[in-house]
Amino acid sequence: MGPVRLEAITWERLTEALADRLAELKTADGSPWLRIAFDGAPAGRPGELAHRVADALRVRGRSALVIGTEDFLRPASLRLEYGREDVEAYHSGWFDTGALWREVFGPLDPGGTGRVLPDLWDPAADRATRSPYVELPPGGLLLMHGPLLLGHWFPFDLTVHVRLSQGALRRRTAPDEQWTLPAFERYETETDPGAAADVVVRADDPRHPAWSG
């Protein structure tokens, strides 16, 4: 990642600034729905930021649907085929990208139905959630959060990367998830999310974020 100028900001101001930006954003392909990524390791809590922004958008009169990729895991028999701590599987095979294309992004293409499946798989029960479809009205926004999001060519209209330094990522990753760290090192090398994202949020200190504006 090349040098990116970051300025200190509060989470409240960051939320409002992102919501203002998204409220004025237009889709690149003419779709009636905006598709936004909140990318980052679980330790960076990108889902919390996605939910904050969704609430701020609703105050502005915009519908927002938050979806986490952890609800689109592949069955245990597939994602754990090579063991519970296989780095290659975590990097490339844990999340059901085919289902995300089919059940989330496809319906939000130009001419789509807007009927989105909010979740697919319950990892605790290792079975389908059977949740009903949700209809996102025209003008609504999909806010998707999860790790390793920017390497799949998903048709996002804007991407936010919640960034942690290697030291912060190591400190804030739970002991039983430390085995995933090499996957994020590979993601940095191969995808360079800090350079690829439209907005970078540094969250080394969870009390004092900074962002690229």
mmCIF file of C-alpha atoms in Angstrom:
data_model
loop_
_atom_site.group_PDB
_atom_site.id
_atom_site.type_symbol
_atom_site.label_atom_id
_atom_site.label_comp_id
_atom_site.label_asym_id
_atom_site.label_seq_id
_atom_site.Cartn_x
_atom_site.Cartn_y
_atom_site.Cartn_z
ATOM 1 C CA MET A 1 0.000 0.000 0.000
ATOM 2 C CA GLY A 2 1.356 3.447 -0.867
ATOM 3 C CA PRO A 3 1.178 6.385 1.534
ATOM 4 C CA VAL A 4 -2.350 7.585 2.251
ATOM 5 C CA ARG A 5 -3.025 10.813 4.124
ATOM 6 C CA LEU A 6 -5.247 10.118 7.104
ATOM 7 C CA GLU A 7 -6.879 12.601 9.430
ATOM 8 C CA ALA A 8 -8.151 12.010 12.933
ATOM 9 C CA ILE A 9 -11.917 11.822 13.317
ATOM 10 C CA THR A 10 -14.484 10.531 15.795
ATOM 11 C CA TRP A 11 -16.689 7.570 14.997
ATOM 12 C CA GLU A 12 -19.711 9.861 15.165
ATOM 13 C CA ARG A 13 -18.304 12.330 12.634
ATOM 14 C CA LEU A 14 -17.063 9.499 10.429
ATOM 15 C CA THR A 15 -20.520 7.927 10.423
ATOM 16 C CA GLU A 16 -22.197 11.184 9.473
ATOM 17 C CA ALA A 17 -19.623 11.959 6.766
ATOM 18 C CA LEU A 18 -20.003 8.530 5.179
ATOM 19 C CA ALA A 19 -23.800 8.717 5.316
ATOM 20 C CA ASP A 20 -23.735 12.156 3.663
ATOM 21 C CA ARG A 21 -21.447 10.849 0.927
ATOM 22 C CA LEU A 22 -23.560 7.764 0.291
ATOM 23 C CA ALA A 23 -26.777 9.800 0.233
ATOM 24 C CA GLU A 24 -25.391 11.705 -2.780
ATOM 25 C CA LEU A 25 -23.687 8.763 -4.518
ATOM 26 C CA LYS A 26 -24.890 7.436 -7.879
ATOM 27 C CA THR A 27 -24.450 3.893 -9.124
ATOM 28 C CA ALA A 28 -21.915 3.221 -11.838
ATOM 29 C CA ASP A 29 -24.138 0.867 -13.848
ATOM 30 C CA GLY A 30 -27.540 2.542 -13.536
ATOM 31 C CA SER A 31 -28.845 0.129 -10.915
ATOM 32 C CA PRO A 32 -31.555 1.560 -8.627
ATOM 33 C CA TRP A 33 -29.614 0.195 -5.627
ATOM 34 C CA LEU A 34 -26.232 1.212 -4.256
ATOM 35 C CA ARG A 35 -23.876 -1.558 -3.113
ATOM 36 C CA ILE A 36 -21.320 -0.594 -0.473
ATOM 37 C CA ALA A 37 -18.492 -2.662 1.036
ATOM 38 C CA PHE A 38 -17.230 -2.402 4.602
ATOM 39 C CA ASP A 39 -14.128 -4.553 4.359
ATOM 40 C CA GLY A 40 -11.898 -5.533 7.237
ATOM 41 C CA ALA A 41 -10.715 -8.247 9.577
ATOM 42 C CA PRO A 42 -13.166 -9.164 12.344
ATOM 43 C CA ALA A 43 -10.851 -7.476 14.859
ATOM 44 C CA GLY A 44 -11.482 -4.152 13.103
ATOM 45 C CA ARG A 45 -15.267 -4.529 13.525
ATOM 46 C CA PRO A 46 -16.329 -3.333 10.081
ATOM 47 C CA GLY A 47 -19.845 -4.566 10.799
ATOM 48 C CA GLU A 48 -20.242 -2.042 13.612
ATOM 49 C CA LEU A 49 -19.408 0.784 11.222
ATOM 50 C CA ALA A 50 -21.816 -0.609 8.619
ATOM 51 C CA HIS A 51 -24.660 -0.638 11.158
ATOM 52 C CA ARG A 52 -23.830 2.894 12.322
ATOM 53 C CA VAL A 53 -23.954 4.162 8.747
ATOM 54 C CA ALA A 54 -27.192 2.264 8.069
ATOM 55 C CA ASP A 55 -28.857 4.000 11.022
ATOM 56 C CA ALA A 56 -27.619 7.394 9.806
ATOM 57 C CA LEU A 57 -28.943 6.703 6.313
ATOM 58 C CA ARG A 58 -32.380 5.807 7.661
ATOM 59 C CA VAL A 59 -32.502 9.135 9.492
ATOM 60 C CA ARG A 60 -31.908 10.675 6.051
ATOM 61 C CA GLY A 61 -34.881 8.779 4.658
ATOM 62 C CA ARG A 62 -32.887 6.101 2.828
ATOM 63 C CA SER A 63 -33.498 2.365 3.162
ATOM 64 C CA ALA A 64 -30.389 0.391 4.084
ATOM 65 C CA LEU A 65 -29.868 -3.351 4.390
ATOM 66 C CA VAL A 66 -26.803 -4.615 6.289
ATOM 67 C CA ILE A 67 -25.507 -8.065 5.347
ATOM 68 C CA GLY A 68 -22.483 -9.817 6.867
ATOM 69 C CA THR A 69 -20.547 -12.402 4.920
ATOM 70 C CA GLU A 70 -20.323 -14.527 8.084
ATOM 71 C CA ASP A 71 -23.955 -15.391 7.345
ATOM 72 C CA PHE A 72 -22.927 -16.777 3.955
ATOM 73 C CA LEU A 73 -20.412 -19.371 5.072
ATOM 74 C CA ARG A 74 -20.097 -22.595 3.149
ATOM 75 C CA PRO A 75 -21.102 -25.819 4.951
ATOM 76 C CA ALA A 76 -18.561 -27.164 7.450
ATOM 77 C CA SER A 77 -17.917 -30.207 5.278
ATOM 78 C CA LEU A 78 -16.560 -27.872 2.584
ATOM 79 C CA ARG A 79 -14.886 -25.041 4.451
ATOM 80 C CA LEU A 80 -13.244 -27.388 7.003
ATOM 81 C CA GLU A 81 -12.351 -30.103 4.516
ATOM 82 C CA TYR A 82 -8.632 -29.612 5.166
ATOM 83 C CA GLY A 83 -8.933 -28.901 8.890
ATOM 84 C CA ARG A 84 -10.296 -26.179 11.138
ATOM 85 C CA GLU A 85 -7.227 -23.969 10.777
ATOM 86 C CA ASP A 86 -6.428 -24.206 7.085
ATOM 87 C CA VAL A 87 -5.281 -20.749 5.978
ATOM 88 C CA GLU A 88 -5.818 -21.349 2.262
ATOM 89 C CA ALA A 89 -9.415 -22.429 2.872
ATOM 90 C CA TYR A 90 -10.090 -19.351 5.010
ATOM 91 C CA HIS A 91 -8.613 -17.051 2.395
ATOM 92 C CA SER A 92 -10.373 -18.550 -0.611
ATOM 93 C CA GLY A 93 -13.043 -21.037 0.408
ATOM 94 C CA TRP A 94 -14.883 -20.188 3.617
ATOM 95 C CA PHE A 95 -17.455 -17.814 2.171
ATOM 96 C CA ASP A 96 -20.066 -18.840 -0.376
ATOM 97 C CA THR A 97 -19.304 -16.226 -3.007
ATOM 98 C CA GLY A 98 -21.525 -18.015 -5.519
ATOM 99 C CA ALA A 99 -24.509 -17.588 -3.222
ATOM 100 C CA LEU A 100 -23.633 -13.935 -2.655
ATOM 101 C CA TRP A 101 -23.602 -13.330 -6.406
ATOM 102 C CA ARG A 102 -26.857 -15.242 -6.879
ATOM 103 C CA GLU A 103 -28.873 -14.168 -3.834
ATOM 104 C CA VAL A 104 -27.565 -10.670 -3.114
ATOM 105 C CA PHE A 105 -25.820 -9.002 -6.029
ATOM 106 C CA GLY A 106 -27.853 -10.509 -8.863
ATOM 107 C CA PRO A 107 -31.199 -9.155 -7.597
ATOM 108 C CA LEU A 108 -29.613 -5.693 -7.296
ATOM 109 C CA ASP A 109 -28.363 -5.581 -10.874
ATOM 110 C CA PRO A 110 -30.071 -3.146 -13.263
ATOM 111 C CA GLY A 111 -33.464 -4.671 -13.998
ATOM 112 C CA GLY A 112 -33.266 -6.880 -10.896
ATOM 113 C CA THR A 113 -36.080 -7.608 -8.468
ATOM 114 C CA GLY A 114 -34.528 -6.082 -5.344
ATOM 115 C CA ARG A 115 -35.455 -9.262 -3.431
ATOM 116 C CA VAL A 116 -32.350 -10.168 -1.436
ATOM 117 C CA LEU A 117 -31.621 -13.110 0.826
ATOM 118 C CA PRO A 118 -30.276 -11.565 4.070
ATOM 119 C CA ASP A 119 -28.488 -14.707 5.272
ATOM 120 C CA LEU A 120 -27.951 -18.265 4.114
ATOM 121 C CA TRP A 121 -26.109 -20.461 6.590
ATOM 122 C CA ASP A 122 -26.114 -20.908 10.381
ATOM 123 C CA PRO A 123 -22.562 -22.034 11.219
ATOM 124 C CA ALA A 124 -23.492 -23.134 14.765
ATOM 125 C CA ALA A 125 -26.206 -25.501 13.537
ATOM 126 C CA ASP A 126 -24.427 -26.060 10.196
ATOM 127 C CA ARG A 127 -27.635 -25.782 8.237
ATOM 128 C CA ALA A 128 -29.539 -23.304 6.098
ATOM 129 C CA THR A 129 -31.163 -20.429 7.993
ATOM 130 C CA ARG A 130 -34.335 -20.503 5.854
ATOM 131 C CA SER A 131 -34.768 -16.750 6.299
ATOM 132 C CA PRO A 132 -37.338 -15.026 4.080
ATOM 133 C CA TYR A 133 -36.236 -12.715 1.299
ATOM 134 C CA VAL A 134 -36.111 -8.974 1.983
ATOM 135 C CA GLU A 135 -37.188 -6.480 -0.650
ATOM 136 C CA LEU A 136 -34.899 -3.474 -0.882
ATOM 137 C CA PRO A 137 -36.820 -0.596 -2.462
ATOM 138 C CA PRO A 138 -35.339 1.424 -5.339
ATOM 139 C CA GLY A 139 -32.940 3.974 -3.914
ATOM 140 C CA GLY A 140 -32.017 1.621 -1.062
ATOM 141 C CA LEU A 141 -28.466 0.696 -0.151
ATOM 142 C CA LEU A 142 -26.834 -2.658 0.476
ATOM 143 C CA LEU A 143 -24.119 -2.353 3.128
ATOM 144 C CA MET A 144 -22.068 -5.550 3.094
ATOM 145 C CA HIS A 145 -19.383 -6.170 5.691
ATOM 146 C CA GLY A 146 -16.813 -8.886 6.138
ATOM 147 C CA PRO A 147 -13.169 -9.852 5.711
ATOM 148 C CA LEU A 148 -11.345 -10.265 2.395
ATOM 149 C CA LEU A 149 -14.177 -8.593 0.484
ATOM 150 C CA LEU A 150 -12.233 -6.761 -2.190
ATOM 151 C CA GLY A 151 -10.754 -9.740 -3.997
ATOM 152 C CA HIS A 152 -13.921 -11.127 -5.583
ATOM 153 C CA TRP A 153 -14.893 -8.486 -8.176
ATOM 154 C CA PHE A 154 -18.184 -7.809 -6.425
ATOM 155 C CA PRO A 155 -19.913 -4.815 -8.075
ATOM 156 C CA PHE A 156 -19.541 -2.333 -5.234
ATOM 157 C CA ASP A 157 -20.260 1.334 -5.902
ATOM 158 C CA LEU A 158 -18.054 2.402 -2.999
ATOM 159 C CA THR A 159 -15.640 0.464 -0.805
ATOM 160 C CA VAL A 160 -14.573 1.228 2.767
ATOM 161 C CA HIS A 161 -11.572 -0.620 4.192
ATOM 162 C CA VAL A 162 -11.192 -0.700 7.974
ATOM 163 C CA ARG A 163 -7.442 -1.025 8.359
ATOM 164 C CA LEU A 164 -5.362 -2.384 11.224
ATOM 165 C CA SER A 165 -1.580 -2.446 11.372
ATOM 166 C CA GLN A 166 -0.050 -5.897 11.684
ATOM 167 C CA GLY A 167 0.648 -5.273 15.356
ATOM 168 C CA ALA A 168 -2.876 -4.085 16.094
ATOM 169 C CA LEU A 169 -4.383 -6.950 14.120
ATOM 170 C CA ARG A 170 -2.323 -9.428 16.115
ATOM 171 C CA ARG A 171 -3.202 -7.832 19.460
ATOM 172 C CA ARG A 172 -6.907 -7.529 18.772
ATOM 173 C CA THR A 173 -7.481 -10.921 17.144
ATOM 174 C CA ALA A 174 -8.848 -13.507 19.560
ATOM 175 C CA PRO A 175 -6.401 -16.275 20.556
ATOM 176 C CA ASP A 176 -8.486 -18.951 18.853
ATOM 177 C CA GLU A 177 -8.442 -16.930 15.598
ATOM 178 C CA GLN A 178 -4.724 -16.139 15.450
ATOM 179 C CA TRP A 179 -4.299 -18.839 12.814
ATOM 180 C CA THR A 180 -6.170 -16.599 10.330
ATOM 181 C CA LEU A 181 -3.450 -13.905 10.389
ATOM 182 C CA PRO A 182 -1.448 -15.343 7.466
ATOM 183 C CA ALA A 183 -4.584 -15.064 5.321
ATOM 184 C CA PHE A 184 -4.691 -11.322 5.985
ATOM 185 C CA GLU A 185 -0.983 -11.012 5.200
ATOM 186 C CA ARG A 186 -1.669 -12.667 1.856
ATOM 187 C CA TYR A 187 -4.654 -10.360 1.298
ATOM 188 C CA GLU A 188 -2.387 -7.354 1.848
ATOM 189 C CA THR A 189 0.133 -8.667 -0.673
ATOM 190 C CA GLU A 190 -2.239 -9.871 -3.384
ATOM 191 C CA THR A 191 -5.183 -7.447 -3.122
ATOM 192 C CA ASP A 192 -3.694 -4.399 -1.341
ATOM 193 C CA PRO A 193 -7.059 -3.300 0.092
ATOM 194 C CA GLY A 194 -5.656 -0.052 1.424
ATOM 195 C CA ALA A 195 -4.923 1.068 -2.124
ATOM 196 C CA ALA A 196 -7.964 -0.556 -3.716
ATOM 197 C CA ALA A 197 -10.582 0.926 -1.367
ATOM 198 C CA ASP A 198 -12.271 4.266 -1.975
ATOM 199 C CA VAL A 199 -12.161 5.104 1.745
ATOM 200 C CA VAL A 200 -9.627 3.883 4.300
ATOM 201 C CA VAL A 201 -10.382 3.957 8.024
ATOM 202 C CA ARG A 202 -7.489 3.261 10.377
ATOM 203 C CA ALA A 203 -8.731 1.687 13.596
ATOM 204 C CA ASP A 204 -5.538 0.697 15.448
ATOM 205 C CA ASP A 205 -6.893 2.560 18.471
ATOM 206 C CA PRO A 206 -10.618 1.744 18.565
ATOM 207 C CA ARG A 207 -11.280 4.990 20.478
ATOM 208 C CA HIS A 208 -9.547 7.265 17.972
ATOM 209 C CA PRO A 209 -10.041 6.362 14.289
ATOM 210 C CA ALA A 210 -8.534 8.200 11.359
ATOM 211 C CA TRP A 211 -9.670 8.214 7.752
ATOM 212 C CA SER A 212 -8.668 9.167 4.241
ATOM 213 C CA GLY A 213 -11.681 11.421 3.658
#
